[in-house]
Amino acid sequence: MCDPAKEPLQILAPNPSALTGPGTTTFLIGQDHVAVIDPGPDDADHLEAVARAGRDRIGHILVTHAHRDHSAGAARLSRLTGAPVLAYGDARAGR
C-alpha cells in the first residue's frame, strides 16, 4: 500500500478537461491508516479504484476545496469505506 517515506499514491480520475488537464489527481497517504485527499468526481469506477487502493485502511477523506472535480465523490467514497469526510466549510468558506 502507501509508504509514508515515499511519495503518496496518486490515482487519476477520468475527468479530463481544460481545467483538470488529464484528470483530477486523488492522493492516498499513510500506511496503516490511510487518508484520501480530494477524492475527485462522483465517478463509481474511480472511487472503487480509490477504495481498493486503500485496502480497508482508509480512515479519513480530506477535501481541500469545494470544486466538484475535487469534492463530488466524497459522499460516495465515505459510503464505500465508512471513513468520515473532513472539509473546511462550503464553497465560500475561507474567502
mmCIF file with all atom_site columns, C-alpha atoms in Angstrom:
data_model
loop_
_atom_site.group_PDB
_atom_site.id
_atom_site.type_symbol
_atom_site.label_atom_id
_atom_site.label_alt_id
_atom_site.label_comp_id
_atom_site.label_asym_id
_atom_site.label_entity_id
_atom_site.label_seq_id
_atom_site.pdbx_PDB_ins_code
_atom_site.Cartn_x
_atom_site.Cartn_y
_atom_site.Cartn_z
_atom_site.occupancy
_atom_site.B_iso_or_equiv
_atom_site.pdbx_formal_charge
_atom_site.auth_seq_id
_atom_site.auth_comp_id
_atom_site.auth_asym_id
_atom_site.auth_atom_id
_atom_site.pdbx_PDB_model_num
ATOM 1  C CA . MET A 1 1  ? 0.000   0.000  0.000   1.00 0.00 ? 1  MET A CA 1
ATOM 2  C CA . CYS A 1 2  ? 1.177   3.535  0.646   1.00 0.00 ? 2  CYS A CA 1
ATOM 3  C CA . ASP A 1 3  ? 4.572   4.111  2.241   1.00 0.00 ? 3  ASP A CA 1
ATOM 4  C CA . PRO A 1 4  ? 4.775   7.431  4.153   1.00 0.00 ? 4  PRO A CA 1
ATOM 5  C CA . ALA A 1 5  ? 8.534   7.542  3.483   1.00 0.00 ? 5  ALA A CA 1
ATOM 6  C CA . LYS A 1 6  ? 7.807   7.738  -0.244  1.00 0.00 ? 6  LYS A CA 1
ATOM 7  C CA . GLU A 1 7  ? 5.556   9.890  -2.371  1.00 0.00 ? 7  GLU A CA 1
ATOM 8  C CA . PRO A 1 8  ? 1.789   9.495  -1.875  1.00 0.00 ? 8  PRO A CA 1
ATOM 9  C CA . LEU A 1 9  ? -0.099  7.084  -4.090  1.00 0.00 ? 9  LEU A CA 1
ATOM 10 C CA . GLN A 1 10 ? -1.805  9.024  -6.896  1.00 0.00 ? 10 GLN A CA 1
ATOM 11 C CA . ILE A 1 11 ? -4.920  7.888  -8.759  1.00 0.00 ? 11 ILE A CA 1
ATOM 12 C CA . LEU A 1 12 ? -6.017  9.903  -11.787 1.00 0.00 ? 12 LEU A CA 1
ATOM 13 C CA . ALA A 1 13 ? -9.761  10.422 -12.216 1.00 0.00 ? 13 ALA A CA 1
ATOM 14 C CA . PRO A 1 14 ? -11.224 10.003 -15.725 1.00 0.00 ? 14 PRO A CA 1
ATOM 15 C CA . ASN A 1 15 ? -12.361 13.630 -15.990 1.00 0.00 ? 15 ASN A CA 1
ATOM 16 C CA . PRO A 1 16 ? -10.001 15.353 -18.434 1.00 0.00 ? 16 PRO A CA 1
ATOM 17 C CA . SER A 1 17 ? -10.819 18.954 -19.298 1.00 0.00 ? 17 SER A CA 1
ATOM 18 C CA . ALA A 1 18 ? -9.260  22.352 -19.840 1.00 0.00 ? 18 ALA A CA 1
ATOM 19 C CA . LEU A 1 19 ? -9.433  22.898 -16.068 1.00 0.00 ? 19 LEU A CA 1
ATOM 20 C CA . THR A 1 20 ? -8.352  19.449 -14.862 1.00 0.00 ? 20 THR A CA 1
ATOM 21 C CA . GLY A 1 21 ? -5.735  18.649 -17.516 1.00 0.00 ? 21 GLY A CA 1
ATOM 22 C CA . PRO A 1 22 ? -5.557  14.863 -17.871 1.00 0.00 ? 22 PRO A CA 1
ATOM 23 C CA . GLY A 1 23 ? -7.897  14.495 -14.868 1.00 0.00 ? 23 GLY A CA 1
ATOM 24 C CA . THR A 1 24 ? -8.111  15.241 -11.162 1.00 0.00 ? 24 THR A CA 1
ATOM 25 C CA . THR A 1 25 ? -5.473  13.557 -9.038  1.00 0.00 ? 25 THR A CA 1
ATOM 26 C CA . THR A 1 26 ? -6.644  11.801 -5.876  1.00 0.00 ? 26 THR A CA 1
ATOM 27 C CA . PHE A 1 27 ? -3.904  11.215 -3.294  1.00 0.00 ? 27 PHE A CA 1
ATOM 28 C CA . LEU A 1 28 ? -3.661  8.437  -0.710  1.00 0.00 ? 28 LEU A CA 1
ATOM 29 C CA . ILE A 1 29 ? -1.188  8.900  2.122   1.00 0.00 ? 29 ILE A CA 1
ATOM 30 C CA . GLY A 1 30 ? -0.286  6.695  5.046   1.00 0.00 ? 30 GLY A CA 1
ATOM 31 C CA . GLN A 1 31 ? 0.257   3.013  5.597   1.00 0.00 ? 31 GLN A CA 1
ATOM 32 C CA . ASP A 1 32 ? -1.725  1.505  8.475   1.00 0.00 ? 32 ASP A CA 1
ATOM 33 C CA . HIS A 1 33 ? -4.198  4.409  8.486   1.00 0.00 ? 33 HIS A CA 1
ATOM 34 C CA . VAL A 1 34 ? -4.721  5.910  5.049   1.00 0.00 ? 34 VAL A CA 1
ATOM 35 C CA . ALA A 1 35 ? -6.077  9.380  4.312   1.00 0.00 ? 35 ALA A CA 1
ATOM 36 C CA . VAL A 1 36 ? -7.586  10.219 0.928   1.00 0.00 ? 36 VAL A CA 1
ATOM 37 C CA . ILE A 1 37 ? -7.011  13.790 -0.232  1.00 0.00 ? 37 ILE A CA 1
ATOM 38 C CA . ASP A 1 38 ? -9.502  15.158 -2.779  1.00 0.00 ? 38 ASP A CA 1
ATOM 39 C CA . PRO A 1 39 ? -11.488 12.060 -3.747  1.00 0.00 ? 39 PRO A CA 1
ATOM 40 C CA . GLY A 1 40 ? -12.361 13.572 -7.129  1.00 0.00 ? 40 GLY A CA 1
ATOM 41 C CA . PRO A 1 41 ? -15.561 13.441 -9.145  1.00 0.00 ? 41 PRO A CA 1
ATOM 42 C CA . ASP A 1 42 ? -18.525 11.207 -8.329  1.00 0.00 ? 42 ASP A CA 1
ATOM 43 C CA . ASP A 1 43 ? -17.381 8.509  -10.736 1.00 0.00 ? 43 ASP A CA 1
ATOM 44 C CA . ALA A 1 44 ? -18.110 4.968  -9.499  1.00 0.00 ? 44 ALA A CA 1
ATOM 45 C CA . ASP A 1 45 ? -15.120 3.318  -11.214 1.00 0.00 ? 45 ASP A CA 1
ATOM 46 C CA . HIS A 1 46 ? -12.673 5.945  -9.941  1.00 0.00 ? 46 HIS A CA 1
ATOM 47 C CA . LEU A 1 47 ? -13.974 5.785  -6.370  1.00 0.00 ? 47 LEU A CA 1
ATOM 48 C CA . GLU A 1 48 ? -13.938 1.990  -6.351  1.00 0.00 ? 48 GLU A CA 1
ATOM 49 C CA . ALA A 1 49 ? -10.294 2.123  -7.507  1.00 0.00 ? 49 ALA A CA 1
ATOM 50 C CA . VAL A 1 50 ? -9.503  4.519  -4.656  1.00 0.00 ? 50 VAL A CA 1
ATOM 51 C CA . ALA A 1 51 ? -11.259 2.252  -2.132  1.00 0.00 ? 51 ALA A CA 1
ATOM 52 C CA . ARG A 1 52 ? -9.388  -0.812 -3.459  1.00 0.00 ? 52 ARG A CA 1
ATOM 53 C CA . ALA A 1 53 ? -6.064  1.013  -3.236  1.00 0.00 ? 53 ALA A CA 1
ATOM 54 C CA . GLY A 1 54 ? -6.834  1.892  0.388   1.00 0.00 ? 54 GLY A CA 1
ATOM 55 C CA . ARG A 1 55 ? -7.261  -1.812 1.230   1.00 0.00 ? 55 ARG A CA 1
ATOM 56 C CA . ASP A 1 56 ? -9.826  -1.237 4.002   1.00 0.00 ? 56 ASP A CA 1
ATOM 57 C CA . ARG A 1 57 ? -7.419  1.149  5.737   1.00 0.00 ? 57 ARG A CA 1
ATOM 58 C CA . ILE A 1 58 ? -8.992  4.467  4.707   1.00 0.00 ? 58 ILE A CA 1
ATOM 59 C CA . GLY A 1 59 ? -9.692  6.375  7.907   1.00 0.00 ? 59 GLY A CA 1
ATOM 60 C CA . HIS A 1 60 ? -10.267 9.909  6.628   1.00 0.00 ? 60 HIS A CA 1
ATOM 61 C CA . ILE A 1 61 ? -11.358 11.642 3.445   1.00 0.00 ? 61 ILE A CA 1
ATOM 62 C CA . LEU A 1 62 ? -9.943  15.169 3.207   1.00 0.00 ? 62 LEU A CA 1
ATOM 63 C CA . VAL A 1 63 ? -11.451 17.715 0.810   1.00 0.00 ? 63 VAL A CA 1
ATOM 64 C CA . THR A 1 64 ? -9.208  20.714 0.158   1.00 0.00 ? 64 THR A CA 1
ATOM 65 C CA . HIS A 1 65 ? -11.879 22.801 -1.578  1.00 0.00 ? 65 HIS A CA 1
ATOM 66 C CA . ALA A 1 66 ? -15.420 22.536 -2.921  1.00 0.00 ? 66 ALA A CA 1
ATOM 67 C CA . HIS A 1 67 ? -14.794 22.388 -6.669  1.00 0.00 ? 67 HIS A CA 1
ATOM 68 C CA . ARG A 1 68 ? -16.786 19.427 -7.986  1.00 0.00 ? 68 ARG A CA 1
ATOM 69 C CA . ASP A 1 69 ? -13.737 17.857 -9.636  1.00 0.00 ? 69 ASP A CA 1
ATOM 70 C CA . HIS A 1 70 ? -12.171 17.533 -6.160  1.00 0.00 ? 70 HIS A CA 1
ATOM 71 C CA . SER A 1 71 ? -15.151 17.057 -3.842  1.00 0.00 ? 71 SER A CA 1
ATOM 72 C CA . ALA A 1 72 ? -18.131 15.466 -5.603  1.00 0.00 ? 72 ALA A CA 1
ATOM 73 C CA . GLY A 1 73 ? -17.010 11.891 -4.890  1.00 0.00 ? 73 GLY A CA 1
ATOM 74 C CA . ALA A 1 74 ? -16.544 12.420 -1.144  1.00 0.00 ? 74 ALA A CA 1
ATOM 75 C CA . ALA A 1 75 ? -20.000 11.217 -0.070  1.00 0.00 ? 75 ALA A CA 1
ATOM 76 C CA . ARG A 1 76 ? -19.887 8.061  -2.204  1.00 0.00 ? 76 ARG A CA 1
ATOM 77 C CA . LEU A 1 77 ? -16.336 7.223  -1.052  1.00 0.00 ? 77 LEU A CA 1
ATOM 78 C CA . SER A 1 78 ? -17.455 7.729  2.549   1.00 0.00 ? 78 SER A CA 1
ATOM 79 C CA . ARG A 1 79 ? -20.294 5.252  1.998   1.00 0.00 ? 79 ARG A CA 1
ATOM 80 C CA . LEU A 1 80 ? -17.891 2.751  0.398   1.00 0.00 ? 80 LEU A CA 1
ATOM 81 C CA . THR A 1 81 ? -15.276 2.970  3.146   1.00 0.00 ? 81 THR A CA 1
ATOM 82 C CA . GLY A 1 82 ? -17.088 4.199  6.264   1.00 0.00 ? 82 GLY A CA 1
ATOM 83 C CA . ALA A 1 83 ? -14.494 6.985  6.578   1.00 0.00 ? 83 ALA A CA 1
ATOM 84 C CA . PRO A 1 84 ? -15.627 10.464 7.633   1.00 0.00 ? 84 PRO A CA 1
ATOM 85 C CA . VAL A 1 85 ? -15.305 13.426 5.276   1.00 0.00 ? 85 VAL A CA 1
ATOM 86 C CA . LEU A 1 86 ? -13.315 16.328 6.669   1.00 0.00 ? 86 LEU A CA 1
ATOM 87 C CA . ALA A 1 87 ? -13.601 19.657 4.878   1.00 0.00 ? 87 ALA A CA 1
ATOM 88 C CA . TYR A 1 88 ? -13.486 23.359 5.579   1.00 0.00 ? 88 TYR A CA 1
ATOM 89 C CA . GLY A 1 89 ? -16.968 24.801 5.173   1.00 0.00 ? 89 GLY A CA 1
ATOM 90 C CA . ASP A 1 90 ? -18.893 25.396 1.979   1.00 0.00 ? 90 ASP A CA 1
ATOM 91 C CA . ALA A 1 91 ? -17.687 26.730 -1.377  1.00 0.00 ? 91 ALA A CA 1
ATOM 92 C CA . ARG A 1 92 ? -17.404 30.279 0.022   1.00 0.00 ? 92 ARG A CA 1
ATOM 93 C CA . ALA A 1 93 ? -15.536 29.362 3.201   1.00 0.00 ? 93 ALA A CA 1
ATOM 94 C CA . GLY A 1 94 ? -12.063 30.759 3.606   1.00 0.00 ? 94 GLY A CA 1
ATOM 95 C CA . ARG A 1 95 ? -12.605 33.734 1.281   1.00 0.00 ? 95 ARG A CA 1
#
